[in-house]
PDB file of C-alpha atoms in Angstrom:
ATOM      1  CA  MET A   1      80.592 104.378  34.651  1.00 74.00           C
ATOM      2  CA  ALA A   2      79.282 100.876  34.480  1.00 82.00           C
ATOM      3  CA  GLU A   3      79.272  98.805  37.840  1.00 90.00           C
ATOM      4  CA  PRO A   4      81.342  95.641  36.610  1.00 93.00           C
ATOM      5  CA  PHE A   5      80.045  91.990  36.931  1.00 97.00           C
ATOM      6  CA  THR A   6      80.017  90.778  40.308  1.00 96.00           C
ATOM      7  CA  TYR A   7      78.773  87.335  41.738  1.00 96.00           C
ATOM      8  CA  GLY A   8      76.601  87.443  44.802  1.00 93.00           C
ATOM      9  CA  ARG A   9      73.157  86.271  46.078  1.00 90.00           C
ATOM     10  CA  LYS A  10      71.083  87.268  43.042  1.00 86.00           C
ATOM     11  CA  GLY A  11      73.767  85.447  40.839  1.00 91.00           C
ATOM     12  CA  ILE A  12      76.017  87.491  38.299  1.00 97.00           C
ATOM     13  CA  SER A  13      75.014  91.204  37.927  1.00 96.00           C
ATOM     14  CA  ALA A  14      76.240  94.315  36.504  1.00 96.00           C
ATOM     15  CA  ARG A  15      74.842  97.765  35.880  1.00 95.00           C
ATOM     16  CA  PHE A  16      75.232  99.958  32.633  1.00 95.00           C
ATOM     17  CA  GLU A  17      74.921 103.506  31.812  1.00 93.00           C
ATOM     18  CA  ASP A  18      72.777 104.307  28.831  1.00 93.00           C
ATOM     19  CA  ALA A  19      75.642 105.134  26.530  1.00 93.00           C
ATOM     20  CA  GLU A  20      77.426 101.859  27.378  1.00 95.00           C
ATOM     21  CA  ARG A  21      74.444  99.851  26.852  1.00 95.00           C
ATOM     22  CA  GLU A  22      74.009 101.701  23.421  1.00 96.00           C
ATOM     23  CA  LEU A  23      77.739 100.945  22.515  1.00 96.00           C
ATOM     24  CA  LEU A  24      77.522  97.255  23.590  1.00 97.00           C
ATOM     25  CA  ARG A  25      74.135  96.757  21.611  1.00 97.00           C
ATOM     26  CA  GLY A  26      75.771  98.047  18.533  1.00 97.00           C
ATOM     27  CA  LEU A  27      79.012  96.128  19.077  1.00 98.00           C
ATOM     28  CA  PHE A  28      76.910  92.976  19.252  1.00 98.00           C
ATOM     29  CA  ARG A  29      75.062  94.020  16.133  1.00 97.00           C
ATOM     30  CA  ASP A  30      78.101  94.494  14.150  1.00 97.00           C
ATOM     31  CA  VAL A  31      79.369  90.924  15.046  1.00 98.00           C
ATOM     32  CA  VAL A  32      76.083  89.396  14.475  1.00 97.00           C
ATOM     33  CA  ALA A  33      76.300  91.114  10.935  1.00 96.00           C
ATOM     34  CA  LEU A  34      79.753  89.541  10.458  1.00 96.00           C
ATOM     35  CA  LEU A  35      78.413  86.055  11.098  1.00 96.00           C
ATOM     36  CA  GLU A  36      75.158  86.036   8.944  1.00 89.00           C
ATOM     37  CA  PRO A  37      75.971  83.771   6.035  1.00 72.00           C
ATOM     38  CA  ASP A  38      75.343  85.307   2.762  1.00 64.00           C
ATOM     39  CA  GLU A  39      71.980  84.121   1.519  1.00 63.00           C
ATOM     40  CA  ARG A  40      72.004  82.685  -2.006  1.00 64.00           C
ATOM     41  CA  PRO A  41      68.829  82.272  -3.835  1.00 63.00           C
ATOM     42  CA  ASP A  42      70.100  79.026  -5.591  1.00 69.00           C
ATOM     43  CA  GLU A  43      70.974  77.468  -2.251  1.00 68.00           C
ATOM     44  CA  ASP A  44      69.537  73.769  -1.608  1.00 73.00           C
ATOM     45  CA  PRO A  45      66.933  74.444   1.236  1.00 72.00           C
ATOM     46  CA  LEU A  46      67.622  71.009   2.420  1.00 71.00           C
ATOM     47  CA  ALA A  47      71.081  71.469   3.044  1.00 71.00           C
ATOM     48  CA  ALA A  48      70.376  74.865   4.671  1.00 70.00           C
ATOM     49  CA  LEU A  49      67.852  73.029   6.914  1.00 68.00           C
ATOM     50  CA  VAL A  50      70.252  70.345   8.259  1.00 70.00           C
ATOM     51  CA  GLY A  51      73.101  73.029   8.499  1.00 73.00           C
ATOM     52  CA  ILE A  52      75.318  71.916   5.715  1.00 76.00           C
ATOM     53  CA  SER A  53      76.963  74.585   3.386  1.00 80.00           C
ATOM     54  CA  PRO A  54      78.098  72.586   0.298  1.00 78.00           C
ATOM     55  CA  ASP A  55      80.024  75.623  -1.037  1.00 79.00           C
ATOM     56  CA  ALA A  56      81.600  76.860   2.143  1.00 85.00           C
ATOM     57  CA  SER A  57      84.952  78.474   1.759  1.00 89.00           C
ATOM     58  CA  GLU A  58      87.568  80.089   3.918  1.00 92.00           C
ATOM     59  CA  PRO A  59      86.201  83.634   5.190  1.00 93.00           C
ATOM     60  CA  GLU A  60      88.018  86.363   3.250  1.00 93.00           C
ATOM     61  CA  ASP A  61      87.714  88.952   6.246  1.00 95.00           C
ATOM     62  CA  PRO A  62      90.557  88.071   8.587  1.00 96.00           C
ATOM     63  CA  ALA A  63      88.233  88.815  11.607  1.00 97.00           C
ATOM     64  CA  VAL A  64      85.578  86.391  10.294  1.00 96.00           C
ATOM     65  CA  ARG A  65      88.234  83.885   9.917  1.00 96.00           C
ATOM     66  CA  ARG A  66      89.298  84.183  13.526  1.00 97.00           C
ATOM     67  CA  LEU A  67      85.698  83.780  14.639  1.00 98.00           C
ATOM     68  CA  LEU A  68      85.540  80.656  12.347  1.00 97.00           C
ATOM     69  CA  PRO A  69      89.082  79.227  12.032  1.00 97.00           C
ATOM     70  CA  ASN A  70      90.217  76.162  10.233  1.00 97.00           C
ATOM     71  CA  VAL A  71      89.981  72.994  12.078  1.00 97.00           C
ATOM     72  CA  SER A  72      93.399  71.732  10.663  1.00 96.00           C
ATOM     73  CA  ARG A  73      96.579  73.610  10.704  1.00 94.00           C
ATOM     74  CA  ASP A  74      98.073  72.354   7.558  1.00 92.00           C
ATOM     75  CA  ASP A  75      95.286  70.426   5.720  1.00 95.00           C
ATOM     76  CA  ALA A  76      93.426  72.840   3.628  1.00 94.00           C
ATOM     77  CA  GLU A  77      91.061  70.144   2.140  1.00 94.00           C
ATOM     78  CA  ALA A  78      90.210  68.580   5.634  1.00 95.00           C
ATOM     79  CA  SER A  79      89.448  72.286   6.949  1.00 96.00           C
ATOM     80  CA  LEU A  80      87.329  72.807   3.946  1.00 95.00           C
ATOM     81  CA  GLU A  81      85.378  69.539   4.314  1.00 95.00           C
ATOM     82  CA  PHE A  82      84.921  70.099   8.186  1.00 96.00           C
ATOM     83  CA  ARG A  83      83.648  73.750   7.463  1.00 95.00           C
ATOM     84  CA  ARG A  84      80.796  72.474   5.040  1.00 93.00           C
ATOM     85  CA  PHE A  85      79.401  70.513   7.905  1.00 93.00           C
ATOM     86  CA  THR A  86      80.028  72.723  10.983  1.00 95.00           C
ATOM     87  CA  GLU A  87      80.363  76.469  10.020  1.00 95.00           C
ATOM     88  CA  ARG A  88      76.761  77.343   9.454  1.00 92.00           C
ATOM     89  CA  SER A  89      75.746  76.034  12.887  1.00 93.00           C
ATOM     90  CA  LEU A  90      78.790  77.658  14.520  1.00 96.00           C
ATOM     91  CA  ARG A  91      77.733  80.792  12.936  1.00 95.00           C
ATOM     92  CA  GLU A  92      74.210  80.406  14.079  1.00 94.00           C
ATOM     93  CA  THR A  93      75.457  79.527  17.810  1.00 96.00           C
ATOM     94  CA  LYS A  94      77.557  82.623  18.008  1.00 98.00           C
ATOM     95  CA  ALA A  95      75.146  85.052  16.557  1.00 97.00           C
ATOM     96  CA  GLY A  96      72.354  83.574  18.837  1.00 97.00           C
ATOM     97  CA  ALA A  97      74.638  84.274  21.900  1.00 98.00           C
ATOM     98  CA  LEU A  98      75.301  87.874  20.695  1.00 98.00           C
ATOM     99  CA  ARG A  99      71.532  88.400  20.147  1.00 97.00           C
ATOM    100  CA  ALA A 100      70.765  86.959  23.731  1.00 97.00           C
ATOM    101  CA  ALA A 101      73.499  89.365  25.329  1.00 97.00           C
ATOM    102  CA  ALA A 102      71.891  92.417  23.406  1.00 97.00           C
ATOM    103  CA  LEU A 103      68.317  91.369  24.776  1.00 95.00           C
ATOM    104  CA  GLY A 104      69.761  91.342  28.200  1.00 93.00           C
ATOM    105  CA  LEU A 105      71.022  94.936  27.801  1.00 93.00           C
ATOM    106  CA  GLU A 106      67.252  96.075  27.964  1.00 89.00           C
ATOM    107  CA  ALA A 107      67.084  96.044  31.544  1.00 85.00           C
ATOM    108  CA  ARG A 108      69.128  98.646  33.535  1.00 81.00           C
ATOM    109  CA  ASP A 109      70.528  95.899  35.959  1.00 90.00           C
ATOM    110  CA  VAL A 110      71.760  92.935  34.006  1.00 95.00           C
ATOM    111  CA  VAL A 111      71.386  89.801  36.063  1.00 96.00           C
ATOM    112  CA  LEU A 112      72.817  86.610  34.499  1.00 96.00           C
ATOM    113  CA  ASP A 113      71.828  83.078  35.339  1.00 94.00           C
ATOM    114  CA  GLY A 114      74.500  80.440  34.092  1.00 94.00           C
ATOM    115  CA  ALA A 115      73.244  80.130  30.650  1.00 95.00           C
ATOM    116  CA  ALA A 116      73.028  83.882  30.295  1.00 96.00           C
ATOM    117  CA  ALA A 117      76.455  84.300  31.616  1.00 97.00           C
ATOM    118  CA  ALA A 118      77.837  81.774  29.007  1.00 97.00           C
ATOM    119  CA  HIS A 119      76.052  83.895  26.100  1.00 98.00           C
ATOM    120  CA  TRP A 120      77.736  86.966  27.478  1.00 98.00           C
ATOM    121  CA  ALA A 121      81.160  85.418  27.783  1.00 98.00           C
ATOM    122  CA  THR A 122      81.300  84.164  24.125  1.00 98.00           C
ATOM    123  CA  ALA A 123      79.667  87.514  23.014  1.00 98.00           C
ATOM    124  CA  LEU A 124      82.170  89.695  24.712  1.00 98.00           C
ATOM    125  CA  THR A 125      84.992  87.273  23.429  1.00 98.00           C
ATOM    126  CA  ASP A 126      83.860  87.458  19.789  1.00 98.00           C
ATOM    127  CA  VAL A 127      83.535  91.412  19.883  1.00 98.00           C
ATOM    128  CA  ARG A 128      87.158  91.476  21.444  1.00 98.00           C
ATOM    129  CA  LEU A 129      88.507  89.180  18.623  1.00 98.00           C
ATOM    130  CA  VAL A 130      86.844  91.325  15.788  1.00 98.00           C
ATOM    131  CA  LEU A 131      88.027  94.640  17.554  1.00 97.00           C
ATOM    132  CA  ALA A 132      91.626  93.153  18.041  1.00 98.00           C
ATOM    133  CA  GLU A 133      91.638  92.122  14.332  1.00 97.00           C
ATOM    134  CA  ARG A 134      90.677  95.614  13.232  1.00 96.00           C
ATOM    135  CA  LEU A 135      93.325  97.091  15.896  1.00 96.00           C
ATOM    136  CA  GLY A 136      95.902  95.001  14.248  1.00 96.00           C
ATOM    137  CA  ILE A 137      96.731  93.153  17.602  1.00 96.00           C
ATOM    138  CA  ARG A 138      98.869  90.243  16.616  1.00 94.00           C
ATOM    139  CA  THR A 139     101.357  89.998  19.523  1.00 93.00           C
ATOM    140  CA  GLU A 140     101.576  90.584  23.022  1.00 92.00           C
ATOM    141  CA  GLU A 141     103.430  93.794  22.434  1.00 94.00           C
ATOM    142  CA  ASP A 142     100.532  94.996  20.310  1.00 94.00           C
ATOM    143  CA  ALA A 143      98.171  94.037  22.949  1.00 94.00           C
ATOM    144  CA  GLU A 144     100.137  96.301  25.290  1.00 93.00           C
ATOM    145  CA  ARG A 145     100.306  99.002  22.955  1.00 92.00           C
ATOM    146  CA  VAL A 146      96.459  99.023  22.786  1.00 93.00           C
ATOM    147  CA  HIS A 147      96.191  98.712  26.685  1.00 91.00           C
ATOM    148  CA  ALA A 148      98.098 101.912  27.185  1.00 89.00           C
ATOM    149  CA  VAL A 149      95.430 103.981  25.506  1.00 86.00           C
ATOM    150  CA  ALA A 150      93.939 104.688  28.715  1.00 77.00           C
ATOM    151  CA  ASP A 151      91.454 107.803  28.357  1.00 76.00           C
ATOM    152  CA  TRP A 152      89.627 110.117  26.024  1.00 74.00           C
ATOM    153  CA  SER A 153      92.478 112.550  26.371  1.00 75.00           C
ATOM    154  CA  ASP A 154      94.401 110.062  24.365  1.00 70.00           C
ATOM    155  CA  VAL A 155      92.020 110.407  21.668  1.00 77.00           C
ATOM    156  CA  GLY A 156      92.524 112.893  18.796  1.00 77.00           C
ATOM    157  CA  ASP A 157      89.882 114.328  16.428  1.00 75.00           C
ATOM    158  CA  ASP A 158      88.965 111.554  13.831  1.00 78.00           C
ATOM    159  CA  ASP A 159      91.622 109.153  15.533  1.00 84.00           C
ATOM    160  CA  VAL A 160      89.718 105.918  14.775  1.00 87.00           C
ATOM    161  CA  ASP A 161      92.311 103.347  16.158  1.00 88.00           C
ATOM    162  CA  ALA A 162      92.414 105.213  19.563  1.00 90.00           C
ATOM    163  CA  TYR A 163      88.754 105.198  19.742  1.00 91.00           C
ATOM    164  CA  LEU A 164      88.708 101.515  18.905  1.00 94.00           C
ATOM    165  CA  ALA A 165      91.382 100.979  21.604  1.00 95.00           C
ATOM    166  CA  LEU A 166      89.366 102.643  24.134  1.00 94.00           C
ATOM    167  CA  VAL A 167      86.263 100.534  23.383  1.00 96.00           C
ATOM    168  CA  TYR A 168      88.421  97.446  23.279  1.00 97.00           C
ATOM    169  CA  ASN A 169      89.803  98.175  26.583  1.00 96.00           C
ATOM    170  CA  PHE A 170      86.394  98.821  28.120  1.00 96.00           C
ATOM    171  CA  VAL A 171      85.218  95.488  26.647  1.00 97.00           C
ATOM    172  CA  THR A 172      88.354  93.773  27.968  1.00 97.00           C
ATOM    173  CA  TRP A 173      87.443  95.209  31.426  1.00 97.00           C
ATOM    174  CA  LEU A 174      83.975  94.094  31.372  1.00 97.00           C
ATOM    175  CA  GLN A 175      85.102  90.480  30.413  1.00 98.00           C
ATOM    176  CA  THR A 176      87.571  90.295  33.085  1.00 98.00           C
ATOM    177  CA  THR A 177      85.121  91.022  35.744  1.00 98.00           C
ATOM    178  CA  LEU A 178      82.586  88.710  34.142  1.00 98.00           C
ATOM    179  CA  VAL A 179      85.136  85.635  33.931  1.00 98.00           C
ATOM    180  CA  ASP A 180      86.159  86.583  37.581  1.00 98.00           C
ATOM    181  CA  ALA A 181      82.421  86.346  38.594  1.00 98.00           C
ATOM    182  CA  MET A 182      81.660  83.124  36.603  1.00 97.00           C
ATOM    183  CA  MET A 183      84.858  81.459  38.273  1.00 97.00           C
ATOM    184  CA  ALA A 184      83.318  82.547  41.533  1.00 96.00           C
ATOM    185  CA  ALA A 185      79.977  80.994  40.832  1.00 95.00           C
ATOM    186  CA  HIS A 186      81.692  77.818  39.527  1.00 93.00           C
ATOM    187  CA  ARG A 187      83.967  77.467  42.630  1.00 92.00           C
ATOM    188  CA  ALA A 188      80.658  77.829  44.810  1.00 91.00           C
ATOM    189  CA  GLN A 189      78.911  75.219  42.962  1.00 87.00           C
ATOM    190  CA  ALA A 190      81.859  72.938  43.051  1.00 83.00           C
ATOM    191  CA  GLY A 191      82.050  73.486  46.886  1.00 82.00           C
ATOM    192  CA  ARG A 192      78.339  72.776  47.240  1.00 81.00           C
ATOM    193  CA  THR A 193      78.939  69.406  44.987  1.00 76.00           C
ATOM    194  CA  ARG A 194      81.496  68.378  47.529  1.00 73.00           C
ATOM    195  CA  GLY A 195      79.081  68.817  50.312  1.00 65.00           C
ATOM    196  CA  GLY A 196      80.305  72.034  51.697  1.00 50.00           C
ATOM    197  CA  ASN A 197      78.002  75.211  52.131  1.00 50.00           C
ATOM    198  CA  ALA A 198      79.261  78.032  50.167  1.00 45.00           C
ATOM    199  CA  PRO A 199      78.096  81.378  51.208  1.00 49.00           C
ATOM    200  CA  GLY A 200      76.301  83.617  48.900  1.00 46.00           C
ATOM    201  CA  ALA A 201      75.687  80.696  46.519  1.00 43.00           C
ATOM    202  CA  GLY A 202      73.093  82.194  43.803  1.00 44.00           C
ATOM    203  CA  LYS A 203      71.763  80.523  40.578  1.00 41.00           C
ATOM    204  CA  GLY A 204      74.377  80.004  38.036  1.00 39.00           C
TER     205      GLY A 204
ATOM    206  CA  MET B   1      96.958  92.195  29.193  1.00 40.00           C
ATOM    207  CA  GLU B   2      96.906  91.777  32.956  1.00 41.00           C
ATOM    208  CA  ALA B   3      98.017  88.317  34.234  1.00 42.00           C
ATOM    209  CA  MET B   4      95.618  86.884  36.443  1.00 41.00           C
ATOM    210  CA  SER B   5      96.895  85.379  39.564  1.00 39.00           C
ATOM    211  CA  LEU B   6      97.715  81.825  39.094  1.00 40.00           C
ATOM    212  CA  SER B   7      98.332  78.781  40.893  1.00 41.00           C
ATOM    213  CA  VAL B   8     100.405  76.630  38.460  1.00 40.00           C
ATOM    214  CA  ALA B   9     100.648  72.919  39.303  1.00 41.00           C
ATOM    215  CA  THR B  10     103.280  70.835  37.378  1.00 42.00           C
ATOM    216  CA  GLU B  11     101.396  67.578  38.019  1.00 42.00           C
ATOM    217  CA  PRO B  12      97.894  66.762  37.524  1.00 44.00           C
ATOM    218  CA  SER B  13      96.100  65.696  40.665  1.00 44.00           C
ATOM    219  CA  PRO B  14      95.319  62.196  41.181  1.00 42.00           C
ATOM    220  CA  GLY B  15      92.308  60.806  39.735  1.00 43.00           C
ATOM    221  CA  LEU B  16      92.330  63.268  36.957  1.00 44.00           C
ATOM    222  CA  ARG B  17      93.570  61.150  34.288  1.00 42.00           C
ATOM    223  CA  GLU B  18      90.317  58.988  34.886  1.00 42.00           C
ATOM    224  CA  GLN B  19      88.610  62.160  33.770  1.00 47.00           C
ATOM    225  CA  THR B  20      90.331  62.592  30.611  1.00 49.00           C
ATOM    226  CA  THR B  21      89.244  60.784  27.558  1.00 47.00           C
ATOM    227  CA  ALA B  22      91.745  58.234  27.634  1.00 46.00           C
ATOM    228  CA  GLY B  23      94.087  56.659  30.433  1.00 49.00           C
ATOM    229  CA  THR B  24      97.832  56.935  29.803  1.00 51.00           C
ATOM    230  CA  ASP B  25      98.088  53.131  29.231  1.00 51.00           C
ATOM    231  CA  THR B  26      95.888  53.384  26.147  1.00 53.00           C
ATOM    232  CA  ALA B  27      97.239  56.814  24.761  1.00 49.00           C
ATOM    233  CA  HIS B  28      99.202  54.954  22.064  1.00 51.00           C
ATOM    234  CA  LEU B  29      96.020  53.691  20.760  1.00 63.00           C
ATOM    235  CA  VAL B  30      94.495  56.923  20.556  1.00 62.00           C
ATOM    236  CA  PRO B  31      94.999  58.798  17.238  1.00 90.00           C
ATOM    237  CA  TRP B  32      93.942  62.474  17.471  1.00 96.00           C
ATOM    238  CA  ASN B  33      94.969  65.449  19.638  1.00 97.00           C
ATOM    239  CA  LEU B  34      92.864  68.709  20.230  1.00 98.00           C
ATOM    240  CA  VAL B  35      95.500  71.409  20.138  1.00 98.00           C
ATOM    241  CA  VAL B  36      94.853  74.981  21.546  1.00 98.00           C
ATOM    242  CA  TRP B  37      96.902  77.944  20.085  1.00 98.00           C
ATOM    243  CA  ASN B  38      98.001  81.055  21.859  1.00 97.00           C
ATOM    244  CA  ASP B  39      96.522  84.467  20.976  1.00 95.00           C
ATOM    245  CA  PRO B  40      97.103  88.006  22.430  1.00 96.00           C
ATOM    246  CA  VAL B  41      93.371  88.601  22.705  1.00 97.00           C
ATOM    247  CA  ASN B  42      91.777  85.875  25.025  1.00 97.00           C
ATOM    248  CA  LEU B  43      92.154  86.296  28.866  1.00 97.00           C
ATOM    249  CA  MET B  44      94.194  83.878  30.672  1.00 97.00           C
ATOM    250  CA  SER B  45      91.481  83.513  33.268  1.00 97.00           C
ATOM    251  CA  TYR B  46      88.922  82.791  30.429  1.00 98.00           C
ATOM    252  CA  VAL B  47      91.048  80.318  28.944  1.00 98.00           C
ATOM    253  CA  SER B  48      91.498  78.519  32.254  1.00 98.00           C
ATOM    254  CA  TYR B  49      87.470  78.841  32.951  1.00 98.00           C
ATOM    255  CA  VAL B  50      86.806  77.189  29.587  1.00 98.00           C
ATOM    256  CA  PHE B  51      89.199  74.172  30.210  1.00 98.00           C
ATOM    257  CA  GLN B  52      87.639  73.873  33.749  1.00 97.00           C
ATOM    258  CA  THR B  53      84.122  73.899  32.766  1.00 96.00           C
ATOM    259  CA  TYR B  54      84.038  72.422  29.294  1.00 97.00           C
ATOM    260  CA  PHE B  55      86.631  69.429  30.065  1.00 98.00           C
ATOM    261  CA  GLY B  56      85.905  69.225  33.836  1.00 96.00           C
ATOM    262  CA  TYR B  57      89.579  69.640  34.425  1.00 97.00           C
ATOM    263  CA  THR B  58      90.584  70.844  38.107  1.00 96.00           C
ATOM    264  CA  GLU B  59      91.801  74.443  38.341  1.00 95.00           C
ATOM    265  CA  ALA B  60      95.356  73.354  38.774  1.00 97.00           C
ATOM    266  CA  LYS B  61      95.274  71.133  35.488  1.00 98.00           C
ATOM    267  CA  ALA B  62      93.393  73.900  33.638  1.00 98.00           C
ATOM    268  CA  ASP B  63      95.818  76.648  34.672  1.00 98.00           C
ATOM    269  CA  ALA B  64      98.932  74.473  33.837  1.00 98.00           C
ATOM    270  CA  LEU B  65      97.489  73.773  30.259  1.00 98.00           C
ATOM    271  CA  MET B  66      96.661  77.783  29.872  1.00 98.00           C
ATOM    272  CA  MET B  67     100.084  78.515  30.899  1.00 98.00           C
ATOM    273  CA  GLN B  68     101.666  76.072  28.373  1.00 98.00           C
ATOM    274  CA  VAL B  69      99.558  77.539  25.558  1.00 97.00           C
ATOM    275  CA  HIS B  70     100.570  81.037  26.908  1.00 95.00           C
ATOM    276  CA  THR B  71     104.304  80.356  27.162  1.00 96.00           C
ATOM    277  CA  GLU B  72     104.958  77.605  24.521  1.00 97.00           C
ATOM    278  CA  GLY B  73     102.424  78.940  21.938  1.00 97.00           C
ATOM    279  CA  ARG B  74     100.316  75.609  22.046  1.00 97.00           C
ATOM    280  CA  SER B  75      98.968  72.858  24.060  1.00 98.00           C
ATOM    281  CA  ILE B  76      97.507  69.515  23.690  1.00 98.00           C
ATOM    282  CA  VAL B  77      94.544  69.777  25.961  1.00 98.00           C
ATOM    283  CA  SER B  78      92.666  66.630  24.742  1.00 97.00           C
ATOM    284  CA  HIS B  79      92.906  63.445  22.898  1.00 94.00           C
ATOM    285  CA  GLY B  80      90.604  60.735  21.680  1.00 95.00           C
ATOM    286  CA  SER B  81      88.920  59.728  18.316  1.00 94.00           C
ATOM    287  CA  LYS B  82      88.750  62.065  15.373  1.00 94.00           C
ATOM    288  CA  GLU B  83      85.071  62.637  16.019  1.00 94.00           C
ATOM    289  CA  THR B  84      85.730  63.410  19.594  1.00 96.00           C
ATOM    290  CA  VAL B  85      88.427  66.084  19.016  1.00 97.00           C
ATOM    291  CA  GLU B  86      86.400  67.444  16.169  1.00 97.00           C
ATOM    292  CA  ARG B  87      83.511  68.005  18.312  1.00 97.00           C
ATOM    293  CA  GLN B  88      85.576  69.553  20.987  1.00 98.00           C
ATOM    294  CA  ALA B  89      87.325  71.834  18.514  1.00 98.00           C
ATOM    295  CA  VAL B  90      83.934  73.237  17.440  1.00 98.00           C
ATOM    296  CA  ALA B  91      83.016  73.830  21.294  1.00 98.00           C
ATOM    297  CA  MET B  92      86.501  75.655  21.365  1.00 98.00           C
ATOM    298  CA  HIS B  93      85.670  77.836  18.566  1.00 98.00           C
ATOM    299  CA  ASN B  94      82.347  78.627  19.904  1.00 98.00           C
ATOM    300  CA  TYR B  95      84.150  79.952  22.937  1.00 98.00           C
ATOM    301  CA  GLY B  96      86.532  82.032  20.824  1.00 98.00           C
ATOM    302  CA  LEU B  97      89.601  79.934  21.470  1.00 98.00           C
ATOM    303  CA  TRP B  98      91.853  79.038  18.457  1.00 97.00           C
ATOM    304  CA  ALA B  99      91.890  75.347  18.313  1.00 98.00           C
ATOM    305  CA  THR B 100      92.756  72.617  15.580  1.00 98.00           C
ATOM    306  CA  VAL B 101      92.819  68.938  15.556  1.00 97.00           C
ATOM    307  CA  GLU B 102      95.860  66.800  14.367  1.00 96.00           C
ATOM    308  CA  ARG B 103      96.862  63.202  14.133  1.00 93.00           C
ATOM    309  CA  ALA B 104      98.877  62.123  17.352  1.00 91.00           C
ATOM    310  CA  GLY B 105     102.538  62.240  17.152  1.00 81.00           C
ATOM    311  CA  GLU B 106     102.606  65.123  14.640  1.00 68.00           C
ATOM    312  CA  ASP B 107     103.707  67.762  17.294  1.00 59.00           C
ATOM    313  CA  GLY B 108     107.341  65.943  17.099  1.00 45.00           C
TER     314      GLY B 108
END
């Protein structure tokens, strides 16, 4: 079982088993694949270079739509216009964070500085958003239902949803510990800025 | 999802208003809001962390806004020019939060 993220002298660190590393790498890779824009042979290379997608449309996959939401609740045209100018770079930023987190899994001990922790936080969030969409989590009650799937004895043969629920709960647990560690680092830094000497202040 | 332990302040701390994009006395001149919507996925602690580190809000103010999102379904977390709140919306989307922009006054 993984040792969760903690904040200490070295910064923010965690340790994973091989199977967990493999699982997380696969999840990061899957979400990167969802985020990669369709390459079109007739695309204007200059538009691509400056990050504009003139033909951007609202994603059909609800999971991708959740990762790249409309910027206006009720003005579809404004949302589309905004998407043309921002969606490509948002896709790239998210995919970059997921790739950076996957790369950090090469080492047995994962040690994060501030930038790496930020990559991990958004990567784990995006994984959870996609899994939640696949699991049909729309309400707090749905979330409770998924949270109740506690261990492998709850998973029958070919029970994909129960398996996904376990994966979701593992990633949720991981992110809970990461956010707590990031908050501890943030508080320590705020303490230093105010002139205090926070103990155990690492990088980050 | 387990709720994090929270200290919820009802009033922003003194000096906080200077940190936000517009003071209360000029709020009526500022036409756009950044709205963050509730979702059953994002951790309460994460939402508060984002509000603290991205907007520079105190923990008390960030927790109060996060609780408003959680209990009322949405919260106006910032306001300013259209360009400002659009930039902030992209940042929120990058964090995985569900954010929209709207003309101030649309929330009724």
